[in-house]
């Protein structure tokens, strides 16, 4: 997106660059989390998936803790508070994907589905190979 917007939290150094525009059916953002930083979120009742692109992300989902490496992804349990943490000495870069719906012509984030999902869903994705 040529006119991508970026938001920066001066307290944590967290940067979020919006990839999709308001008319796209999903909210996709690239997030950069500096080393040794934590960003907590309350239970937001929003469907979200996260995929680590570079670095290492320690993801706290309620009492559960997941160590994510490049290529790993996780579906966020929208009913519990969660924390994105970079405990390493290098920046962590990840993609955050949230689903949108249209309500009365206004684009918004879809509320949580009442359908339960498997607990602690963690996918291991194969890293792409670079062919010269």
PDB file of C-alpha atoms in Angstrom:
ATOM      1  CA  UNK A   1       0.000   0.000   0.000  1.00  0.00           C
ATOM      2  CA  UNK A   2       1.710   3.172  -1.181  1.00  0.00           C
ATOM      3  CA  UNK A   3       0.165   5.349   1.533  1.00  0.00           C
ATOM      4  CA  UNK A   4       0.725   2.878   4.387  1.00  0.00           C
ATOM      5  CA  UNK A   5       0.405   4.464   7.795  1.00  0.00           C
ATOM      6  CA  UNK A   6       2.726   3.711  10.677  1.00  0.00           C
ATOM      7  CA  UNK A   7       2.068   4.084  14.359  1.00  0.00           C
ATOM      8  CA  UNK A   8       4.906   4.276  16.875  1.00  0.00           C
ATOM      9  CA  UNK A   9       4.631   3.894  20.649  1.00  0.00           C
ATOM     10  CA  UNK A  10       7.381   6.082  22.124  1.00  0.00           C
ATOM     11  CA  UNK A  11       7.237   4.246  25.489  1.00  0.00           C
ATOM     12  CA  UNK A  12       8.052   0.789  24.065  1.00  0.00           C
ATOM     13  CA  UNK A  13       9.435   1.511  20.591  1.00  0.00           C
ATOM     14  CA  UNK A  14       6.684  -0.725  19.140  1.00  0.00           C
ATOM     15  CA  UNK A  15       5.959   0.114  15.492  1.00  0.00           C
ATOM     16  CA  UNK A  16       2.868  -0.961  13.565  1.00  0.00           C
ATOM     17  CA  UNK A  17       2.677  -0.366   9.801  1.00  0.00           C
ATOM     18  CA  UNK A  18      -0.724  -0.824   8.233  1.00  0.00           C
ATOM     19  CA  UNK A  19      -0.478  -2.951   5.065  1.00  0.00           C
ATOM     20  CA  UNK A  20      -4.128  -3.106   3.989  1.00  0.00           C
ATOM     21  CA  UNK A  21      -6.542  -0.258   3.440  1.00  0.00           C
ATOM     22  CA  UNK A  22     -10.017   0.185   4.950  1.00  0.00           C
ATOM     23  CA  UNK A  23     -11.811  -1.532   2.040  1.00  0.00           C
ATOM     24  CA  UNK A  24      -9.838  -4.794   2.254  1.00  0.00           C
ATOM     25  CA  UNK A  25     -11.696  -7.571   4.184  1.00  0.00           C
ATOM     26  CA  UNK A  26      -8.813  -8.127   6.646  1.00  0.00           C
ATOM     27  CA  UNK A  27      -6.733  -5.760   8.727  1.00  0.00           C
ATOM     28  CA  UNK A  28      -3.102  -6.760   8.071  1.00  0.00           C
ATOM     29  CA  UNK A  29      -0.186  -5.005   9.721  1.00  0.00           C
ATOM     30  CA  UNK A  30       3.553  -5.445   9.977  1.00  0.00           C
ATOM     31  CA  UNK A  31       4.741  -5.034  13.574  1.00  0.00           C
ATOM     32  CA  UNK A  32       8.283  -4.369  14.773  1.00  0.00           C
ATOM     33  CA  UNK A  33       8.959  -5.029  18.437  1.00  0.00           C
ATOM     34  CA  UNK A  34      12.327  -3.841  19.773  1.00  0.00           C
ATOM     35  CA  UNK A  35      14.538  -6.134  21.864  1.00  0.00           C
ATOM     36  CA  UNK A  36      13.633  -6.648  25.531  1.00  0.00           C
ATOM     37  CA  UNK A  37      10.155  -5.111  25.244  1.00  0.00           C
ATOM     38  CA  UNK A  38       6.650  -6.292  26.206  1.00  0.00           C
ATOM     39  CA  UNK A  39       3.323  -5.073  24.827  1.00  0.00           C
ATOM     40  CA  UNK A  40       0.265  -6.268  26.802  1.00  0.00           C
ATOM     41  CA  UNK A  41      -3.267  -6.412  25.392  1.00  0.00           C
ATOM     42  CA  UNK A  42      -6.504  -7.004  27.297  1.00  0.00           C
ATOM     43  CA  UNK A  43      -9.027  -9.608  26.162  1.00  0.00           C
ATOM     44  CA  UNK A  44     -10.358  -7.771  23.112  1.00  0.00           C
ATOM     45  CA  UNK A  45     -12.832 -10.291  21.692  1.00  0.00           C
ATOM     46  CA  UNK A  46     -11.276  -9.938  18.232  1.00  0.00           C
ATOM     47  CA  UNK A  47     -10.115 -12.767  15.963  1.00  0.00           C
ATOM     48  CA  UNK A  48      -6.388 -12.423  15.272  1.00  0.00           C
ATOM     49  CA  UNK A  49      -3.574 -14.504  13.828  1.00  0.00           C
ATOM     50  CA  UNK A  50       0.117 -13.690  14.138  1.00  0.00           C
ATOM     51  CA  UNK A  51       3.033 -14.941  12.037  1.00  0.00           C
ATOM     52  CA  UNK A  52       6.645 -14.270  13.006  1.00  0.00           C
ATOM     53  CA  UNK A  53       8.699 -12.974  10.071  1.00  0.00           C
ATOM     54  CA  UNK A  54      12.065 -12.252  11.765  1.00  0.00           C
ATOM     55  CA  UNK A  55      13.446 -12.651  15.264  1.00  0.00           C
ATOM     56  CA  UNK A  56      11.838 -14.432  18.186  1.00  0.00           C
ATOM     57  CA  UNK A  57       8.484 -13.659  19.813  1.00  0.00           C
ATOM     58  CA  UNK A  58       7.459 -14.856  23.249  1.00  0.00           C
ATOM     59  CA  UNK A  59       3.675 -14.853  23.231  1.00  0.00           C
ATOM     60  CA  UNK A  60       1.780 -14.990  26.537  1.00  0.00           C
ATOM     61  CA  UNK A  61      -1.822 -16.162  26.153  1.00  0.00           C
ATOM     62  CA  UNK A  62      -3.300 -16.025  29.635  1.00  0.00           C
ATOM     63  CA  UNK A  63      -1.121 -18.403  31.686  1.00  0.00           C
ATOM     64  CA  UNK A  64       0.261 -20.207  28.598  1.00  0.00           C
ATOM     65  CA  UNK A  65       3.567 -19.091  27.060  1.00  0.00           C
ATOM     66  CA  UNK A  66       4.568 -19.832  23.437  1.00  0.00           C
ATOM     67  CA  UNK A  67       8.051 -19.331  21.963  1.00  0.00           C
ATOM     68  CA  UNK A  68       7.670 -18.414  18.282  1.00  0.00           C
ATOM     69  CA  UNK A  69      10.428 -18.335  15.654  1.00  0.00           C
ATOM     70  CA  UNK A  70      10.407 -17.139  12.031  1.00  0.00           C
ATOM     71  CA  UNK A  71       7.731 -19.057  10.122  1.00  0.00           C
ATOM     72  CA  UNK A  72       5.702 -19.904  13.259  1.00  0.00           C
ATOM     73  CA  UNK A  73       2.142 -18.664  13.560  1.00  0.00           C
ATOM     74  CA  UNK A  74      -0.539 -18.678  16.230  1.00  0.00           C
ATOM     75  CA  UNK A  75      -4.241 -17.905  16.435  1.00  0.00           C
ATOM     76  CA  UNK A  76      -4.858 -15.565  19.347  1.00  0.00           C
ATOM     77  CA  UNK A  77      -7.463 -16.612  21.925  1.00  0.00           C
ATOM     78  CA  UNK A  78      -9.525 -13.455  21.913  1.00  0.00           C
ATOM     79  CA  UNK A  79     -11.115 -14.202  25.312  1.00  0.00           C
ATOM     80  CA  UNK A  80      -7.939 -13.903  27.412  1.00  0.00           C
ATOM     81  CA  UNK A  81      -5.395 -11.115  27.940  1.00  0.00           C
ATOM     82  CA  UNK A  82      -2.176 -11.602  25.993  1.00  0.00           C
ATOM     83  CA  UNK A  83       1.331 -10.168  25.816  1.00  0.00           C
ATOM     84  CA  UNK A  84       3.701  -9.836  22.874  1.00  0.00           C
ATOM     85  CA  UNK A  85       7.269  -9.959  24.223  1.00  0.00           C
ATOM     86  CA  UNK A  86      10.690  -9.821  22.617  1.00  0.00           C
ATOM     87  CA  UNK A  87      13.118 -11.139  25.215  1.00  0.00           C
ATOM     88  CA  UNK A  88      16.016 -11.420  22.761  1.00  0.00           C
ATOM     89  CA  UNK A  89      18.735  -8.928  21.850  1.00  0.00           C
ATOM     90  CA  UNK A  90      17.349  -8.461  18.293  1.00  0.00           C
ATOM     91  CA  UNK A  91      14.189  -6.866  16.909  1.00  0.00           C
ATOM     92  CA  UNK A  92      11.184  -9.126  16.296  1.00  0.00           C
ATOM     93  CA  UNK A  93       9.074  -8.526  13.171  1.00  0.00           C
ATOM     94  CA  UNK A  94       5.692 -10.182  12.762  1.00  0.00           C
ATOM     95  CA  UNK A  95       2.476  -9.901  10.770  1.00  0.00           C
ATOM     96  CA  UNK A  96      -0.814  -9.377  12.626  1.00  0.00           C
ATOM     97  CA  UNK A  97      -4.022 -10.294  10.782  1.00  0.00           C
ATOM     98  CA  UNK A  98      -7.519  -9.390  12.033  1.00  0.00           C
ATOM     99  CA  UNK A  99     -10.788 -10.077  10.188  1.00  0.00           C
ATOM    100  CA  UNK A 100     -13.167  -7.223   9.358  1.00  0.00           C
ATOM    101  CA  UNK A 101     -16.891  -7.083   8.650  1.00  0.00           C
ATOM    102  CA  UNK A 102     -19.084  -4.309   7.287  1.00  0.00           C
ATOM    103  CA  UNK A 103     -21.740  -2.881   9.606  1.00  0.00           C
ATOM    104  CA  UNK A 104     -23.985  -0.109   8.288  1.00  0.00           C
ATOM    105  CA  UNK A 105     -21.330   0.828   5.760  1.00  0.00           C
ATOM    106  CA  UNK A 106     -18.584   1.175   8.361  1.00  0.00           C
ATOM    107  CA  UNK A 107     -15.576  -1.133   8.319  1.00  0.00           C
ATOM    108  CA  UNK A 108     -14.881  -2.643  11.711  1.00  0.00           C
ATOM    109  CA  UNK A 109     -13.209  -5.597  13.370  1.00  0.00           C
ATOM    110  CA  UNK A 110     -15.402  -8.712  13.649  1.00  0.00           C
ATOM    111  CA  UNK A 111     -16.288  -9.716  17.229  1.00  0.00           C
ATOM    112  CA  UNK A 112     -15.256 -13.098  18.587  1.00  0.00           C
ATOM    113  CA  UNK A 113     -16.993 -16.141  17.196  1.00  0.00           C
ATOM    114  CA  UNK A 114     -19.050 -18.181  19.671  1.00  0.00           C
ATOM    115  CA  UNK A 115     -17.592 -21.349  18.137  1.00  0.00           C
ATOM    116  CA  UNK A 116     -14.854 -22.730  20.416  1.00  0.00           C
ATOM    117  CA  UNK A 117     -11.440 -23.358  18.892  1.00  0.00           C
ATOM    118  CA  UNK A 118      -8.837 -25.903  19.942  1.00  0.00           C
ATOM    119  CA  UNK A 119      -6.852 -24.615  22.951  1.00  0.00           C
ATOM    120  CA  UNK A 120      -3.319 -23.353  22.420  1.00  0.00           C
ATOM    121  CA  UNK A 121      -3.431 -23.723  18.624  1.00  0.00           C
ATOM    122  CA  UNK A 122       0.121 -23.360  17.347  1.00  0.00           C
ATOM    123  CA  UNK A 123       1.144 -23.997  13.756  1.00  0.00           C
ATOM    124  CA  UNK A 124       4.655 -24.752  12.596  1.00  0.00           C
ATOM    125  CA  UNK A 125       5.122 -23.457   9.053  1.00  0.00           C
ATOM    126  CA  UNK A 126       7.994 -24.406   6.791  1.00  0.00           C
ATOM    127  CA  UNK A 127      10.331 -21.542   5.988  1.00  0.00           C
ATOM    128  CA  UNK A 128      10.504 -20.644   2.298  1.00  0.00           C
ATOM    129  CA  UNK A 129      13.750 -21.621   0.605  1.00  0.00           C
ATOM    130  CA  UNK A 130      15.623 -19.050  -1.432  1.00  0.00           C
ATOM    131  CA  UNK A 131      16.708 -20.401  -4.797  1.00  0.00           C
ATOM    132  CA  UNK A 132      19.493 -18.443  -6.532  1.00  0.00           C
TER     133      UNK A 132
END
